[in-house]
Amino acid sequence: MAMQYQARAHGAVLKEKTRVDRITPDGNGVAIETSQGQFHAAKVILAADAWINNLLAPLGAEIPLPVMQEQVTYFKPTNISPFHESKFPVWIWGGDKYFYGFPSYGEPTIKAGRDMSNNFMRPEERTFVLSEQLVNELTSFIDGLIPAKCQPLRTVTCQYAITPNRQFVISPLKRHKNIIVGLGGGHAFKFAPAIGRVLAELAIEGTTKEDISTFRIPNTGLESKL
């Protein structure tokens, strides 16, 4: 929200609740077909996350991108004092399965989840319905990890769109340099200002001083089309 305010303050026009259906390169830039009419731009940055391939497909392109519905659960310990942010760390448990958690911020809970539970779906199929199996799995893990009794209070779902190496994709298309892809690999929100600046540099100046060589479009055999 803060970045939206800043964008508006600097003259950006945000078209909220406007679905982008298709982008088509033409001799003068890119035509953008949306649910609110057609627009035209000299350059376009595609930051469509799980829907990116819907826009790349008409261009004969594709990025390998498994999409999953993930979820996190908020637990209430019997005694919240040891879990205050000044005492309880952010943690990650690595093994056959990865789990993670956070201390309480603003409410007497701790937040925990499993990373990449492989609950695959298409973004159009997202139900927002939690998996009781995953809740039970996580609750059992928390019971074995944390001595204090923790009661699950609520579970919320989210959507992961993960690139094969979990890296960002920040790159113009090879055949259409005026179309730039910005894909977060499931964790770009933490880096949004930096990624936004690099994408803006690519769009406005055509280059960036940052080394983005590791953020090329993944090798899929379609590079000649991308």
CSV table of C-alpha atoms in Angstrom, one decimal:
chain,number,residue,atom,x,y,z
A,1,MET,CA,0.0,0.0,0.0
A,2,ALA,CA,2.8,2.4,0.8
A,3,MET,CA,4.4,1.8,-2.6
A,4,GLN,CA,1.0,2.5,-4.3
A,5,TYR,CA,0.8,5.8,-2.5
A,6,GLN,CA,4.3,6.7,-3.5
A,7,ALA,CA,3.6,5.7,-7.1
A,8,ARG,CA,0.5,7.9,-7.2
A,9,ALA,CA,2.4,10.8,-5.6
A,10,HIS,CA,4.9,10.5,-8.5
A,11,GLY,CA,2.3,10.6,-11.2
A,12,ALA,CA,1.5,7.0,-11.8
A,13,VAL,CA,-2.1,6.0,-12.7
A,14,LEU,CA,-3.1,2.7,-11.1
A,15,LYS,CA,-5.9,0.8,-12.9
A,16,GLU,CA,-7.2,-1.3,-10.1
A,17,LYS,CA,-9.4,-4.4,-10.7
A,18,THR,CA,-8.4,-4.3,-14.4
A,19,ARG,CA,-7.5,-7.7,-15.8
A,20,VAL,CA,-4.9,-7.9,-18.5
A,21,ASP,CA,-6.0,-10.4,-21.1
A,22,ARG,CA,-3.4,-10.1,-23.9
A,23,ILE,CA,-0.4,-8.2,-24.9
A,24,THR,CA,0.6,-7.9,-28.6
A,25,PRO,CA,3.8,-6.3,-29.9
A,26,ASP,CA,3.4,-4.0,-32.8
A,27,GLY,CA,5.6,-1.6,-34.7
A,28,ASN,CA,5.2,1.2,-32.2
A,29,GLY,CA,5.3,-0.7,-28.9
A,30,VAL,CA,2.9,-3.0,-27.3
A,31,ALA,CA,-0.9,-3.2,-27.4
A,32,ILE,CA,-2.5,-4.2,-24.1
A,33,GLU,CA,-6.0,-5.7,-24.1
A,34,THR,CA,-7.7,-5.5,-20.7
A,35,SER,CA,-11.1,-5.9,-19.1
A,36,GLN,CA,-11.4,-2.1,-19.1
A,37,GLY,CA,-10.4,-1.5,-22.8
A,38,GLN,CA,-7.2,-1.3,-24.8
A,39,PHE,CA,-4.1,0.6,-23.9
A,40,HIS,CA,-0.8,1.1,-25.7
A,41,ALA,CA,2.7,1.5,-24.3
A,42,ALA,CA,6.2,1.8,-25.7
A,43,LYS,CA,7.4,-0.9,-23.2
A,44,VAL,CA,5.6,-3.3,-20.8
A,45,ILE,CA,6.8,-4.9,-17.6
A,46,LEU,CA,5.0,-8.2,-17.0
A,47,ALA,CA,4.8,-8.9,-13.3
A,48,ALA,CA,1.9,-11.3,-13.5
A,49,ASP,CA,3.2,-14.0,-11.1
A,50,ALA,CA,1.2,-17.2,-11.5
A,51,TRP,CA,-0.6,-15.8,-14.5
A,52,ILE,CA,2.6,-15.0,-16.5
A,53,ASN,CA,2.3,-17.9,-18.9
A,54,ASN,CA,-1.2,-16.8,-19.9
A,55,LEU,CA,0.3,-13.7,-21.3
A,56,LEU,CA,3.5,-15.3,-22.7
A,57,ALA,CA,1.7,-18.2,-24.5
A,58,PRO,CA,0.3,-16.0,-27.4
A,59,LEU,CA,4.0,-14.9,-28.0
A,60,GLY,CA,5.0,-18.6,-28.3
A,61,ALA,CA,6.8,-18.5,-24.9
A,62,GLU,CA,6.6,-20.2,-21.6
A,63,ILE,CA,8.4,-20.2,-18.2
A,64,PRO,CA,8.3,-23.4,-16.2
A,65,LEU,CA,6.3,-22.4,-13.2
A,66,PRO,CA,4.7,-24.8,-10.8
A,67,VAL,CA,1.8,-23.1,-8.8
A,68,MET,CA,0.8,-24.2,-5.4
A,69,GLN,CA,-1.8,-23.2,-2.8
A,70,GLU,CA,0.1,-22.9,0.5
A,71,GLN,CA,-1.1,-22.1,4.0
A,72,VAL,CA,0.2,-20.8,7.3
A,73,THR,CA,-1.3,-21.3,10.7
A,74,TYR,CA,-1.4,-19.0,13.7
A,75,PHE,CA,-0.9,-20.7,17.1
A,76,LYS,CA,-1.7,-19.4,20.6
A,77,PRO,CA,0.8,-20.7,23.2
A,78,THR,CA,-0.5,-21.2,26.7
A,79,ASN,CA,2.1,-18.7,28.0
A,80,ILE,CA,2.8,-16.1,25.3
A,81,SER,CA,5.7,-14.4,27.2
A,82,PRO,CA,8.5,-16.6,25.9
A,83,PHE,CA,7.4,-15.9,22.4
A,84,HIS,CA,7.6,-12.2,22.4
A,85,GLU,CA,9.6,-10.8,19.4
A,86,SER,CA,12.4,-9.8,21.8
A,87,LYS,CA,12.9,-13.4,22.9
A,88,PHE,CA,11.7,-15.8,20.2
A,89,PRO,CA,13.5,-15.9,16.9
A,90,VAL,CA,12.5,-16.3,13.3
A,91,TRP,CA,13.3,-20.0,12.6
A,92,ILE,CA,13.5,-22.5,9.8
A,93,TRP,CA,13.7,-26.3,10.2
A,94,GLY,CA,15.4,-28.1,7.3
A,95,GLY,CA,14.9,-31.8,6.6
A,96,ASP,CA,12.9,-33.9,4.3
A,97,LYS,CA,10.3,-31.2,4.8
A,98,TYR,CA,10.9,-27.6,5.6
A,99,PHE,CA,9.0,-25.7,8.3
A,100,TYR,CA,9.3,-22.1,9.4
A,101,GLY,CA,7.9,-19.7,12.0
A,102,PHE,CA,7.8,-16.2,13.4
A,103,PRO,CA,7.4,-14.6,16.8
A,104,SER,CA,4.3,-12.7,17.8
A,105,TYR,CA,3.9,-9.3,16.2
A,106,GLY,CA,0.9,-7.3,17.5
A,107,GLU,CA,-1.1,-10.3,18.8
A,108,PRO,CA,-0.5,-13.2,21.2
A,109,THR,CA,0.3,-15.8,18.6
A,110,ILE,CA,3.2,-17.4,16.7
A,111,LYS,CA,2.9,-18.0,12.9
A,112,ALA,CA,4.2,-21.2,11.3
A,113,GLY,CA,3.9,-23.0,8.0
A,114,ARG,CA,5.5,-25.7,5.8
A,115,ASP,CA,7.4,-24.5,2.8
A,116,MET,CA,6.3,-26.0,-0.5
A,117,SER,CA,3.7,-28.5,0.5
A,118,ASN,CA,3.3,-29.4,-3.2
A,119,ASN,CA,-0.4,-28.7,-3.2
A,120,PHE,CA,-0.4,-28.0,-7.0
A,121,MET,CA,-3.1,-26.2,-8.8
A,122,ARG,CA,-3.8,-23.7,-11.6
A,123,PRO,CA,-4.3,-20.1,-10.4
A,124,GLU,CA,-7.8,-20.2,-11.8
A,125,GLU,CA,-8.6,-23.2,-9.6
A,126,ARG,CA,-7.6,-21.6,-6.3
A,127,THR,CA,-10.2,-22.4,-3.7
A,128,PHE,CA,-8.9,-20.6,-0.6
A,129,VAL,CA,-10.0,-23.7,1.3
A,130,LEU,CA,-7.4,-24.9,3.8
A,131,SER,CA,-6.1,-28.4,3.9
A,132,GLU,CA,-6.9,-30.1,7.2
A,133,GLN,CA,-4.2,-32.7,6.5
A,134,LEU,CA,-1.5,-29.9,6.4
A,135,VAL,CA,-2.9,-28.3,9.5
A,136,ASN,CA,-2.6,-31.6,11.4
A,137,GLU,CA,0.9,-32.2,10.0
A,138,LEU,CA,2.0,-28.7,11.1
A,139,THR,CA,0.4,-28.9,14.5
A,140,SER,CA,2.1,-32.3,15.2
A,141,PHE,CA,5.4,-30.8,14.2
A,142,ILE,CA,4.9,-27.7,16.4
A,143,ASP,CA,3.9,-30.0,19.3
A,144,GLY,CA,7.2,-31.9,19.0
A,145,LEU,CA,9.3,-28.7,18.5
A,146,ILE,CA,8.0,-26.3,21.0
A,147,PRO,CA,7.7,-27.4,24.7
A,148,ALA,CA,4.8,-25.0,25.4
A,149,LYS,CA,1.4,-26.2,24.4
A,150,CYS,CA,0.3,-24.3,21.3
A,151,GLN,CA,-3.4,-24.2,20.1
A,152,PRO,CA,-4.0,-23.6,16.4
A,153,LEU,CA,-6.3,-20.5,16.1
A,154,ARG,CA,-6.7,-19.9,12.4
A,155,THR,CA,-5.2,-20.9,9.0
A,156,VAL,CA,-4.9,-18.7,5.9
A,157,THR,CA,-4.0,-19.7,2.4
A,158,CYS,CA,-1.6,-18.1,-0.1
A,159,GLN,CA,-0.3,-18.8,-3.6
A,160,TYR,CA,3.2,-19.8,-4.5
A,161,ALA,CA,4.5,-19.6,-8.1
A,162,ILE,CA,8.0,-21.1,-7.9
A,163,THR,CA,10.6,-21.0,-10.6
A,164,PRO,CA,12.7,-24.2,-11.0
A,165,ASN,CA,15.7,-22.8,-9.0
A,166,ARG,CA,13.5,-20.5,-6.8
A,167,GLN,CA,15.3,-17.5,-8.4
A,168,PHE,CA,13.7,-14.3,-9.7
A,169,VAL,CA,13.3,-13.8,-13.4
A,170,ILE,CA,14.2,-10.2,-14.4
A,171,SER,CA,14.8,-10.1,-18.1
A,172,PRO,CA,13.5,-8.7,-21.4
A,173,LEU,CA,12.2,-11.2,-23.9
A,174,LYS,CA,14.8,-12.0,-26.5
A,175,ARG,CA,12.5,-11.5,-29.5
A,176,HIS,CA,10.6,-8.6,-27.9
A,177,LYS,CA,13.0,-6.3,-26.0
A,178,ASN,CA,10.2,-4.0,-25.2
A,179,ILE,CA,8.5,-6.7,-23.1
A,180,ILE,CA,10.3,-7.2,-19.7
A,181,VAL,CA,9.5,-10.0,-17.3
A,182,GLY,CA,9.6,-9.5,-13.6
A,183,LEU,CA,8.8,-12.8,-11.8
A,184,GLY,CA,9.3,-13.2,-8.0
A,185,GLY,CA,9.8,-17.0,-7.5
A,186,GLY,CA,7.5,-16.9,-4.5
A,187,HIS,CA,9.6,-14.5,-2.3
A,188,ALA,CA,10.0,-11.2,-4.2
A,189,PHE,CA,7.8,-9.2,-1.8
A,190,LYS,CA,10.8,-8.8,0.5
A,191,PHE,CA,12.8,-7.2,-2.3
A,192,ALA,CA,10.0,-5.3,-4.1
A,193,PRO,CA,11.7,-1.8,-4.0
A,194,ALA,CA,15.0,-3.1,-5.4
A,195,ILE,CA,13.4,-5.3,-8.0
A,196,GLY,CA,11.0,-2.4,-9.0
A,197,ARG,CA,14.0,-0.1,-9.4
A,198,VAL,CA,15.8,-2.6,-11.7
A,199,LEU,CA,12.7,-3.2,-13.8
A,200,ALA,CA,12.2,0.6,-14.1
A,201,GLU,CA,15.8,1.0,-15.2
A,202,LEU,CA,15.4,-1.7,-17.9
A,203,ALA,CA,12.2,-0.1,-19.1
A,204,ILE,CA,13.3,3.5,-19.1
A,205,GLU,CA,17.0,3.3,-19.8
A,206,GLY,CA,17.2,-0.1,-21.5
A,207,THR,CA,19.9,-1.3,-19.1
A,208,THR,CA,20.7,-1.5,-15.4
A,209,LYS,CA,23.9,-1.2,-13.4
A,210,GLU,CA,23.0,-4.3,-11.3
A,211,ASP,CA,24.2,-7.7,-12.2
A,212,ILE,CA,21.1,-9.6,-13.2
A,213,SER,CA,22.8,-12.3,-15.1
A,214,THR,CA,21.6,-15.0,-12.8
A,215,PHE,CA,18.0,-13.9,-13.3
A,216,ARG,CA,17.6,-14.8,-16.9
A,217,ILE,CA,14.6,-16.7,-18.2
A,218,PRO,CA,15.1,-20.4,-17.2
A,219,ASN,CA,16.4,-22.8,-19.9
A,220,THR,CA,13.3,-24.5,-21.4
A,221,GLY,CA,14.3,-25.0,-25.0
A,222,LEU,CA,12.1,-22.0,-25.9
A,223,GLU,CA,14.8,-19.4,-25.6
A,224,SER,CA,14.8,-18.7,-29.3
A,225,LYS,CA,11.1,-17.8,-28.9
A,226,LEU,CA,11.5,-15.8,-25.7
